[in-house]
Every structure is written in C-alpha cells, then in structure tokens.
Amino acid sequence: MIDPRSCAVVIIDMQNGFIDDRSPLCIAGASATVPACARVLAAARSNGMAVVHAVRSYAADGSDVEPCRYGVWKQGRPLSQACPAYMNTDEPPSLAPCSDDIVIVKPRFSAFFATDLHDILRRRDIETIVLIGTTTPNCIRSSCYDALSLGYNVAVVEDATSSRNEAVQRANLEDMAFIGAFMLDSYEFADRGLARMPDMRQMHAADMERC
C-alpha cells in the first residue's frame, strides 16, 4: 500500500486567469472543477500528504509568455501585474495555499520544466504524485509524462481536471491511463485515498532484487 507521507498532490494552474470566463486564457471546464479540487486538497492535508501549487505568473510586458499563446494572452494580459484582478494570478479562496503548502512558479506547461519541483519532491522522499488542475491535455498531461519519466507513481483525479471540451478530456485521460497513470475521482480520493493504487515503484524495485 502507498504511504500517504510519500505522496504529494500537485495542483496546476487553478488561477483566476485560467478559470474566469472574462479572461482570454479561460479554460471552459476549469471553474466547474473548483469543488472537486478543494475536496482533494482537504483530503490530502488531512492524510498528511504534501501539497504543491504549480502556478503561472507572467511579466507585464509579456516577454516570458510562450510564443504560441502570446497572441491570445495580449488581449487581456492575464496572470500578470498588468491585468484586471478578475484574471490575476490568485487561486480561488477554497484552493488557496495553506502555510505548509509549497508554491512553485512554472514558466511552461509541465510543472517539472525549468522548476525545482523534482528536487523538492526528492528531498521530501515523495514517490507518488497526484495531479489536479487545468488543462488536462497540456499542463496535466505534460506533468504526468515528466513524472512517469522521472520514476514517480502518478495518479490523476479525473473530475478535478479540465479541458476545453469533453472529447478532449476523455481522450487525454484515456491516453494517460494507457501509459501507466492511475485514474480515480475526487470522492474516492476523499474516502479511500490511494488505497486501490498499485505501487509500481516498489513492484519494480522488488522485481529487480529478484533478478
């Protein structure tokens, strides 16, 4: 069984600039997942899991915005000091960091790309990460694949993630499940944690010892 103390929930990009429908970067399904994300965070904290907030924060002039999204970004300059409050870098109150949470600013889609997340997790002996937030095909999926490549067990909470439409959501969840991510919903996580999740790291290590 996976020890909750070796787990971290990573909540990605659940900020006003991505969930408010007035923002040019709004993800259509993101705001509806706030209650599920809050449910996961509460359960994680009560079970002694680490919580990491991986967020965006852009320069007011857009100099650090991905070129592929700059054209959309400049329509309102969300997630920067130049934008209105309703599309700023804050998370909704129910998702805001607690004093023991970790906050990292990520410059691109994956929570691992050009951040110290991997080093932070290793120092805390984290072996399993649970992904929630937005968007499923971009930030969740790229973080999932990077985590799997780095040797973590990875879980994705389906109803605490979001995409621009249901077809995209289902296709990306299916792909991550196929490659080895464990899927569950926020109610199961709140009730049972990761009780059903196999510890692939330990299974692999045990098999290597037998060789």
XYZ file of C-alpha atoms in Angstrom:
211
model
C 0.000 0.000 0.000
C 1.193 3.512 -0.783
C 2.178 5.532 2.284
C 0.392 8.934 2.258
C 3.543 10.505 3.699
C 5.333 9.650 0.451
C 2.659 11.379 -1.652
C 2.197 14.896 -2.942
C -0.846 16.463 -4.562
C 0.199 18.887 -7.296
C -2.491 21.409 -8.208
C -1.740 23.110 -11.511
C -2.856 26.500 -12.859
C -6.142 26.818 -10.952
C -5.834 30.609 -11.057
C -8.222 33.403 -11.936
C -6.537 33.948 -15.283
C -7.421 30.408 -16.332
C -10.831 29.944 -14.703
C -12.617 33.313 -15.052
C -14.683 33.419 -18.237
C -13.639 37.024 -18.877
C -10.010 36.010 -19.319
C -8.734 35.272 -22.832
C -6.942 32.228 -21.395
C -10.051 30.839 -19.689
C -10.463 27.065 -19.896
C -14.148 26.324 -20.389
C -14.355 23.453 -17.909
C -11.999 24.723 -15.221
C -14.325 26.684 -12.924
C -16.656 23.686 -12.539
C -13.794 21.644 -11.057
C -13.091 24.006 -8.148
C -15.194 21.970 -5.648
C -13.506 18.716 -6.687
C -10.060 20.299 -6.396
C -10.947 21.645 -2.945
C -12.132 18.172 -1.912
C -8.811 16.656 -2.979
C -6.765 19.305 -1.161
C -8.712 18.844 2.068
C -8.292 15.072 1.937
C -4.601 15.327 1.132
C -3.902 17.623 4.070
C -5.922 15.508 6.490
C -3.945 12.420 5.438
C -0.529 14.023 5.780
C 0.232 14.398 2.091
C 2.311 17.282 0.795
C 0.519 19.864 -1.357
C 2.248 21.722 -4.191
C 0.727 24.649 -6.092
C 2.282 24.943 -9.554
C 1.216 28.321 -10.914
C 1.873 30.818 -13.706
C 2.954 34.431 -13.350
C 3.793 36.429 -16.467
C 5.747 39.641 -16.899
C 3.548 42.665 -17.581
C 5.170 43.147 -20.990
C 4.637 39.511 -21.999
C 8.337 38.866 -22.508
C 8.147 35.452 -20.832
C 4.858 34.287 -22.377
C 5.090 31.233 -24.623
C 5.216 32.465 -28.234
C 2.429 30.040 -29.145
C -0.027 31.740 -26.766
C 1.198 35.339 -26.890
C -1.390 36.418 -29.459
C -4.227 35.336 -27.172
C -2.512 36.484 -23.989
C -2.055 40.092 -25.109
C -5.833 40.537 -25.479
C -6.074 40.987 -21.697
C -2.594 40.248 -20.301
C -3.928 37.709 -17.763
C -1.786 36.335 -14.948
C 0.374 39.463 -14.850
C 0.561 42.744 -12.942
C -0.931 44.444 -15.996
C -4.268 42.591 -15.866
C -7.546 43.265 -14.028
C -7.961 41.484 -10.691
C -10.503 39.003 -12.032
C -7.847 37.410 -14.267
C -4.847 37.683 -11.957
C -2.527 35.021 -10.578
C -4.610 34.257 -7.462
C -6.312 30.942 -6.856
C -9.931 30.891 -5.600
C -10.140 31.128 -1.783
C -11.103 27.466 -1.440
C -7.922 26.444 -3.273
C -5.501 29.000 -1.833
C -2.254 27.694 -0.318
C -2.075 26.905 3.380
C 1.003 27.741 5.416
C 2.540 24.282 4.953
C 1.933 24.122 1.194
C 4.664 24.549 -1.403
C 4.259 27.099 -4.203
C 6.327 26.997 -7.387
C 6.084 29.207 -10.451
C 6.375 27.253 -13.668
C 7.353 29.015 -16.897
C 5.830 26.477 -19.267
C 3.258 23.683 -19.340
C 4.873 20.939 -17.234
C 5.279 21.520 -13.503
C 8.733 19.943 -13.854
C 10.063 22.011 -16.756
C 12.626 24.626 -15.598
C 11.451 24.368 -11.962
C 12.949 22.788 -8.849
C 9.900 20.567 -8.278
C 11.806 17.304 -8.724
C 14.456 18.379 -6.196
C 11.758 19.463 -3.723
C 9.979 16.131 -4.002
C 13.172 14.118 -3.667
C 14.172 15.998 -0.503
C 10.799 15.056 0.981
C 11.074 11.397 -0.120
C 7.995 11.749 -2.308
C 7.415 8.737 -4.547
C 3.829 9.296 -5.707
C 2.216 12.413 -7.128
C -1.476 13.136 -7.575
C -2.314 15.610 -10.324
C -5.263 18.011 -10.333
C -5.961 21.293 -12.116
C -6.021 22.511 -15.688
C -5.639 21.839 -18.547
C -5.695 18.094 -19.000
C -4.099 17.935 -22.488
C -1.406 20.496 -21.743
C -0.213 21.048 -18.179
C -1.649 17.904 -16.578
C -0.536 15.607 -19.357
C 2.963 17.068 -19.743
C 3.454 16.933 -15.960
C 2.182 13.358 -15.915
C 4.605 12.200 -18.589
C 7.538 14.023 -17.000
C 6.711 12.480 -13.621
C 6.445 8.997 -15.098
C 9.751 9.533 -16.904
C 11.353 10.531 -13.590
C 10.117 7.330 -11.941
C 7.183 8.573 -9.847
C 3.904 6.763 -9.343
C 1.310 9.083 -10.889
C -2.406 9.411 -10.169
C -4.799 11.761 -11.974
C -8.077 12.806 -10.350
C -10.408 12.874 -13.316
C -13.164 15.207 -12.064
C -10.557 17.610 -10.651
C -9.045 18.209 -14.105
C -10.489 20.030 -17.103
C -10.226 20.591 -20.838
C -11.824 22.839 -23.431
C -14.412 20.147 -24.193
C -15.409 16.658 -23.081
C -13.972 14.880 -26.127
C -10.516 16.305 -25.457
C -10.859 15.466 -21.761
C -11.766 11.835 -22.326
C -9.106 11.238 -24.984
C -6.311 12.610 -22.832
C -7.399 10.776 -19.695
C -7.502 7.552 -21.680
C -4.012 8.133 -23.047
C -2.542 8.821 -19.602
C -4.245 5.735 -18.177
C -2.890 3.653 -21.041
C 0.695 4.751 -20.410
C 0.528 3.976 -16.687
C -1.194 6.741 -14.715
C -3.749 5.641 -12.129
C -7.209 7.206 -12.513
C -9.731 7.954 -9.784
C -12.281 10.608 -8.870
C -12.297 13.130 -6.038
C -14.894 11.241 -3.991
C -12.836 8.060 -3.969
C -9.744 10.066 -3.065
C -11.577 11.736 -0.185
C -12.982 8.425 1.082
C -10.138 5.991 0.451
C -7.108 7.958 -0.609
C -4.915 5.853 -2.905
C -5.926 2.507 -1.415
C -6.552 0.935 -4.839
C -3.432 2.351 -6.484
C -0.617 -0.126 -7.138
C 2.847 0.963 -6.033
C 4.637 0.497 -9.342
C 7.921 1.826 -7.953
C 8.038 -0.797 -5.225
C 6.916 -3.554 -7.575
C 9.703 -2.647 -9.981
C 12.304 -2.486 -7.189
C 11.215 -5.847 -5.785
C 11.435 -7.451 -9.202
C 14.936 -6.051 -9.745
C 16.065 -7.549 -6.421
C 14.896 -10.983 -7.563
C 16.897 -10.778 -10.793
